[in-house]
CSV table of C-alpha atoms in Angstrom, one decimal:
chain,number,residue,atom,x,y,z
A,8,MET,CA,25.1,40.0,-12.2
A,9,THR,CA,24.8,36.7,-10.5
A,10,ASP,CA,21.2,35.5,-9.7
A,11,ARG,CA,20.6,33.6,-6.5
A,12,TYR,CA,18.7,30.3,-6.3
A,13,CYS,CA,18.6,27.6,-3.5
A,14,VAL,CA,16.9,24.4,-2.4
A,15,PHE,CA,14.8,24.5,0.7
A,16,GLY,CA,14.5,21.3,2.8
A,17,HIS,CA,14.6,20.0,6.4
A,18,PRO,CA,17.1,18.5,6.6
A,19,VAL,CA,18.8,19.4,3.3
A,20,GLY,CA,22.6,19.0,3.8
A,21,HIS,CA,22.5,15.8,1.8
A,22,SER,CA,20.9,17.5,-1.2
A,23,LYS,CA,22.6,17.1,-4.6
A,24,SER,CA,20.8,20.0,-6.1
A,25,PRO,CA,23.7,22.5,-5.5
A,26,ALA,CA,26.1,20.3,-7.5
A,27,ILE,CA,23.5,19.6,-10.2
A,28,HIS,CA,22.8,23.2,-10.8
A,29,ALA,CA,26.4,24.3,-10.5
A,30,ALA,CA,27.1,21.9,-13.4
A,31,PHE,CA,24.1,23.2,-15.4
A,32,ALA,CA,25.3,26.8,-14.9
A,33,LYS,CA,28.8,26.0,-16.0
A,34,GLN,CA,27.6,24.1,-19.0
A,35,THR,CA,25.2,26.9,-20.2
A,36,GLY,CA,27.3,29.9,-19.2
A,37,GLU,CA,24.7,31.1,-16.8
A,38,ALA,CA,25.9,33.2,-13.7
A,39,ILE,CA,24.0,31.8,-10.8
A,40,ASP,CA,24.6,31.2,-7.2
A,41,TYR,CA,22.8,28.2,-5.8
A,42,ALA,CA,22.7,27.2,-2.1
A,43,ALA,CA,21.0,24.7,0.2
A,44,ILE,CA,18.8,26.3,2.9
A,45,GLU,CA,17.4,24.5,5.9
A,46,ALA,CA,14.1,26.3,6.4
A,47,PRO,CA,12.4,26.0,9.9
A,48,LEU,CA,9.6,23.4,9.9
A,49,ASP,CA,7.0,26.0,11.2
A,50,ASP,CA,7.8,29.0,8.9
A,51,PHE,CA,8.6,28.0,5.3
A,52,ALA,CA,6.9,31.0,3.9
A,53,GLY,CA,9.0,33.2,6.1
A,54,ALA,CA,12.2,31.5,4.8
A,55,TRP,CA,11.2,32.0,1.2
A,56,ARG,CA,10.3,35.8,1.9
A,57,ALA,CA,13.7,36.3,3.6
A,58,PHE,CA,15.5,34.7,0.6
A,59,VAL,CA,13.7,37.0,-1.8
A,60,ALA,CA,14.5,40.0,0.4
A,61,GLU,CA,18.1,39.0,0.0
A,62,GLY,CA,18.0,38.9,-3.7
A,63,GLY,CA,16.7,35.3,-4.3
A,64,ALA,CA,15.2,34.7,-7.8
A,65,GLY,CA,13.9,31.2,-7.4
A,66,ALA,CA,14.1,28.0,-5.5
A,67,ASN,CA,13.7,24.1,-5.5
A,68,VAL,CA,11.6,22.7,-2.6
A,69,THR,CA,12.1,19.3,-1.2
A,70,VAL,CA,10.5,17.4,1.7
A,71,PRO,CA,8.7,18.4,3.9
A,72,PHE,CA,7.8,21.8,2.3
A,73,LYS,CA,6.2,20.9,-1.1
A,74,GLU,CA,2.7,21.6,0.2
A,75,ASP,CA,3.7,24.7,2.0
A,76,ALA,CA,5.3,26.0,-1.2
A,77,PHE,CA,2.0,25.3,-3.1
A,78,ARG,CA,0.0,27.3,-0.5
A,79,LEU,CA,2.3,30.4,-0.8
A,80,CYS,CA,2.3,30.7,-4.6
A,81,ASP,CA,0.3,33.6,-6.2
A,82,THR,CA,0.0,31.5,-9.5
A,83,LEU,CA,0.5,27.9,-10.2
A,84,SER,CA,1.1,25.8,-13.3
A,85,PRO,CA,-1.7,23.4,-14.2
A,86,ARG,CA,0.4,20.4,-13.2
A,87,ALA,CA,1.2,21.9,-9.8
A,88,GLN,CA,-2.5,22.5,-9.3
A,89,ARG,CA,-3.2,18.9,-10.1
A,90,ALA,CA,-0.3,17.7,-7.8
A,91,GLY,CA,-1.3,20.0,-4.9
A,92,ALA,CA,2.5,20.4,-4.3
A,93,VAL,CA,5.3,22.6,-5.7
A,94,ASN,CA,8.9,21.8,-6.1
A,95,THR,CA,10.0,24.9,-8.1
A,96,LEU,CA,9.5,28.6,-7.2
A,97,VAL,CA,10.0,31.4,-9.6
A,98,LEU,CA,10.0,35.0,-8.6
A,99,GLY,CA,8.2,37.1,-11.3
A,100,ALA,CA,9.1,40.6,-12.4
A,101,ASN,CA,6.0,41.7,-10.7
A,102,GLY,CA,7.2,40.2,-7.3
A,103,GLN,CA,4.7,37.5,-7.4
A,104,THR,CA,5.7,33.9,-6.7
A,105,TYR,CA,4.9,31.3,-9.4
A,106,GLY,CA,4.9,27.6,-8.5
A,107,ASP,CA,5.5,24.5,-10.7
A,108,THR,CA,6.2,20.8,-10.0
A,109,THR,CA,8.8,19.1,-12.2
A,110,ASP,CA,9.0,15.7,-10.7
A,111,GLY,CA,6.6,14.0,-13.2
A,112,VAL,CA,8.3,15.6,-16.2
A,113,GLY,CA,11.7,14.4,-14.8
A,114,LEU,CA,10.4,10.8,-14.5
A,115,VAL,CA,8.9,10.7,-17.9
A,116,ARG,CA,12.0,12.2,-19.5
A,117,ASP,CA,14.3,9.8,-17.6
A,118,LEU,CA,12.2,6.8,-18.9
A,119,GLU,CA,12.3,8.2,-22.4
A,120,HIS,CA,16.2,8.6,-22.1
A,121,HIS,CA,16.2,4.8,-21.2
A,122,GLY,CA,14.3,3.9,-24.3
A,123,VAL,CA,11.2,3.0,-22.2
A,124,GLU,CA,7.9,3.4,-24.3
A,125,LEU,CA,4.9,4.6,-22.2
A,126,ALA,CA,2.2,4.8,-24.8
A,127,GLY,CA,0.0,1.6,-24.8
A,128,MET,CA,1.8,0.1,-21.8
A,129,ARG,CA,0.2,-1.4,-18.6
A,130,ILE,CA,1.7,0.5,-15.7
A,131,LEU,CA,1.6,-0.2,-12.0
A,132,VAL,CA,2.5,2.5,-9.5
A,133,LEU,CA,3.2,1.5,-6.0
A,134,GLY,CA,2.2,4.1,-3.3
A,135,ALA,CA,-0.3,6.9,-3.0
A,136,GLY,CA,1.5,9.7,-1.3
A,137,GLY,CA,2.8,13.0,-2.5
A,138,ALA,CA,5.5,11.6,-4.5
A,139,VAL,CA,3.1,9.6,-6.6
A,140,ARG,CA,0.6,12.4,-7.0
A,141,GLY,CA,3.2,14.5,-8.5
A,142,ILE,CA,4.0,12.2,-11.4
A,143,LEU,CA,0.5,11.1,-12.4
A,144,GLU,CA,-0.4,13.8,-14.9
A,145,PRO,CA,2.7,13.6,-17.1
A,146,LEU,CA,2.5,9.8,-16.9
A,147,LEU,CA,-1.2,9.8,-18.1
A,148,LYS,CA,-0.5,12.4,-20.8
A,149,ALA,CA,1.9,9.8,-22.3
A,150,GLU,CA,-1.2,7.7,-23.1
A,151,PRO,CA,-0.5,4.3,-21.4
A,152,ALA,CA,-3.2,1.6,-21.8
A,153,SER,CA,-3.8,1.7,-18.1
A,154,VAL,CA,-2.4,2.8,-14.7
A,155,LEU,CA,-3.0,1.1,-11.5
A,156,ILE,CA,-2.1,2.7,-8.2
A,157,ALA,CA,-1.5,0.1,-5.4
A,158,ASN,CA,-1.2,1.1,-1.8
A,159,ARG,CA,-1.4,-0.5,1.7
A,160,THR,CA,-4.5,1.6,2.3
A,161,ALA,CA,-6.7,0.8,-0.7
A,162,GLU,CA,-9.1,3.8,0.0
A,163,LYS,CA,-6.2,6.2,-0.4
A,164,ALA,CA,-5.1,4.8,-3.7
A,165,GLU,CA,-8.8,4.9,-4.9
A,166,ARG,CA,-9.2,8.5,-3.9
A,167,LEU,CA,-6.0,9.4,-5.7
A,168,ALA,CA,-6.9,7.7,-8.8
A,169,ALA,CA,-10.4,9.4,-8.8
A,170,ASP,CA,-8.6,12.7,-9.0
A,171,PHE,CA,-7.1,11.8,-12.4
A,172,THR,CA,-9.7,9.8,-14.1
A,173,ASP,CA,-10.4,12.6,-16.6
A,174,LEU,CA,-6.8,12.2,-17.9
A,175,GLY,CA,-7.1,8.5,-18.8
A,176,GLY,CA,-7.5,5.0,-17.7
A,177,ILE,CA,-6.5,4.9,-14.0
A,178,ARG,CA,-7.8,3.0,-10.9
A,179,GLY,CA,-6.6,2.4,-7.3
A,180,GLY,CA,-6.6,-0.5,-4.9
A,181,GLY,CA,-4.7,-2.3,-2.2
A,182,PHE,CA,-1.6,-4.4,-2.7
A,183,GLU,CA,-3.8,-7.5,-2.5
A,184,ALA,CA,-5.7,-6.4,-5.7
A,185,VAL,CA,-2.5,-6.3,-7.8
A,186,THR,CA,-2.7,-8.8,-10.7
A,187,GLY,CA,0.0,-8.7,-13.4
A,188,PRO,CA,1.6,-8.8,-15.6
A,189,PHE,CA,2.6,-5.2,-16.1
A,190,ASP,CA,4.9,-3.6,-18.7
A,191,ILE,CA,6.2,-1.0,-16.2
A,192,VAL,CA,6.2,-1.0,-12.4
A,193,ILE,CA,7.1,2.3,-10.6
A,194,ASN,CA,7.9,2.3,-6.9
A,195,GLY,CA,6.9,5.6,-5.4
A,196,THR,CA,6.8,4.3,-1.9
A,197,SER,CA,9.4,5.1,0.7
A,198,ALA,CA,10.0,1.5,1.5
A,199,SER,CA,13.3,1.4,-0.2
A,200,LEU,CA,14.6,3.9,2.4
A,201,ALA,CA,14.1,1.3,5.0
A,202,GLY,CA,15.1,-1.7,3.0
A,203,ASP,CA,11.5,-3.0,2.8
A,204,LEU,CA,9.5,-4.4,-0.1
A,205,PRO,CA,5.8,-4.0,-0.7
A,206,PRO,CA,4.0,-7.3,-0.8
A,207,LEU,CA,4.0,-8.2,-4.5
A,208,PRO,CA,3.3,-11.3,-6.5
A,209,ASP,CA,6.0,-13.0,-8.3
A,210,ASP,CA,4.3,-12.8,-11.7
A,211,LEU,CA,4.3,-9.0,-11.8
A,212,PHE,CA,6.3,-8.5,-15.0
A,213,VAL,CA,5.8,-9.3,-18.7
A,214,PRO,CA,9.1,-10.4,-20.4
A,215,GLY,CA,11.3,-7.3,-20.9
A,216,ALA,CA,9.4,-5.2,-18.4
A,217,THR,CA,10.9,-2.1,-16.8
A,218,ALA,CA,11.1,-1.7,-12.9
A,219,TYR,CA,11.7,1.9,-11.8
A,220,ASP,CA,12.3,3.0,-8.3
A,221,MET,CA,12.1,6.7,-7.5
A,222,MET,CA,14.7,6.3,-4.9
A,223,TYR,CA,18.4,5.7,-5.8
A,224,GLY,CA,21.7,4.6,-4.3
A,225,ALA,CA,25.1,3.2,-5.1
A,226,GLU,CA,23.6,-0.3,-5.1
A,227,LEU,CA,20.2,-1.4,-6.4
A,228,THR,CA,17.4,-0.7,-4.1
A,229,VAL,CA,15.6,-3.8,-2.5
A,230,PHE,CA,12.7,-3.4,-4.9
A,231,LEU,CA,15.0,-3.2,-8.0
A,232,ALA,CA,17.0,-6.1,-6.8
A,233,TRP,CA,13.9,-8.2,-6.4
A,234,ALA,CA,12.6,-7.0,-9.7
A,235,ALA,CA,15.9,-7.9,-11.6
A,236,GLU,CA,15.7,-11.4,-10.1
A,237,ARG,CA,12.3,-11.7,-11.8
A,238,GLY,CA,13.6,-10.6,-15.2
A,239,ALA,CA,12.7,-6.9,-15.2
A,240,ARG,CA,15.1,-4.2,-16.2
A,241,PRO,CA,16.0,-2.1,-13.1
A,242,ILE,CA,16.3,1.7,-13.3
A,243,ASP,CA,16.7,3.9,-10.2
A,244,GLY,CA,15.5,7.5,-9.7
A,245,LEU,CA,18.9,9.4,-10.0
A,246,GLY,CA,18.1,10.2,-13.6
A,247,MET,CA,14.6,11.6,-12.5
A,248,LEU,CA,16.4,13.7,-9.9
A,249,VAL,CA,18.7,15.3,-12.7
A,250,GLU,CA,15.9,15.7,-15.2
A,251,GLN,CA,13.4,17.4,-12.8
A,252,ALA,CA,16.3,19.8,-11.9
A,253,ALA,CA,16.9,20.5,-15.6
A,254,GLU,CA,13.1,21.5,-15.9
A,255,SER,CA,13.5,23.7,-12.9
A,256,PHE,CA,16.6,25.4,-14.4
A,257,PHE,CA,14.7,25.8,-17.7
A,258,GLN,CA,11.9,27.7,-15.7
A,259,TRP,CA,14.6,30.1,-14.3
A,260,ARG,CA,17.0,30.5,-17.1
A,261,HIS,CA,15.2,29.5,-20.3
A,262,LYS,CA,17.9,27.1,-21.4
A,263,HIS,CA,17.8,23.3,-21.5
A,264,PRO,CA,21.0,21.9,-20.1
A,265,ASP,CA,22.4,18.6,-21.5
A,266,THR,CA,21.6,16.2,-18.6
A,267,ALA,CA,23.6,13.2,-19.8
A,268,PRO,CA,27.1,14.3,-18.6
A,269,VAL,CA,25.7,15.7,-15.3
A,270,LEU,CA,24.0,12.4,-14.6
A,271,ALA,CA,27.2,10.5,-15.4
A,272,ALA,CA,29.2,12.5,-13.0
A,273,LEU,CA,26.6,12.2,-10.4
A,274,ARG,CA,26.4,8.4,-10.8
A,275,GLN,CA,30.2,8.2,-10.5
A,276,SER,CA,30.1,10.1,-7.2
A,277,LEU,CA,27.7,7.8,-5.4
């Protein structure tokens, strides 16, 4: 029997999730059918229920539905509760919907695959939106020395940091409050999509620092190009995309796919 999965988004035609999960399924010998479904902006819950009624067993959720997915779940993982958002839905045997968020796990695993040590490091995270909220718990669990969230609106960064202070040393502020140097700088803003760069000082990086952009493309993003010019090692978010998908696949199929060949093929296709 072939189990059905999908990714919900709006728009969703650009999604690489179907190709990624098809590769995972082939590699692990799992019989799944995975599609991209554009859900209506005003009825995400209805789209999920319709998918379940047609035999759907689980789904990935991308923008703009991660908070809608959070609200419809019967049970949530602790990290999803923290994030206030869900990117992975699992239909239980009892017909209840379980929600998880795998973005933070994907980020941390990608950094680990690149040999980036998180423990004891000074980390700067740019942005204070949902994408950043979803990565903070796994990031803090890696026990960095400190995490600073910087955002155009300082108050938003401060409120976000306050929600995670029980997990470690974290604070928030405006871009003007950023004083380096940092070991790792993670761009969680959408500025790269518009070709923009947050206002950052030139002395942001320690020697040998890592610059990570949660966005990706065939070429370096504006942020990564700027960071590379200042001596940082640039890493884009394509690996995070594959790693978060692998964690979703594990939630559904209880098998860990080998992400390296899938990432390599995806990189070649950009």
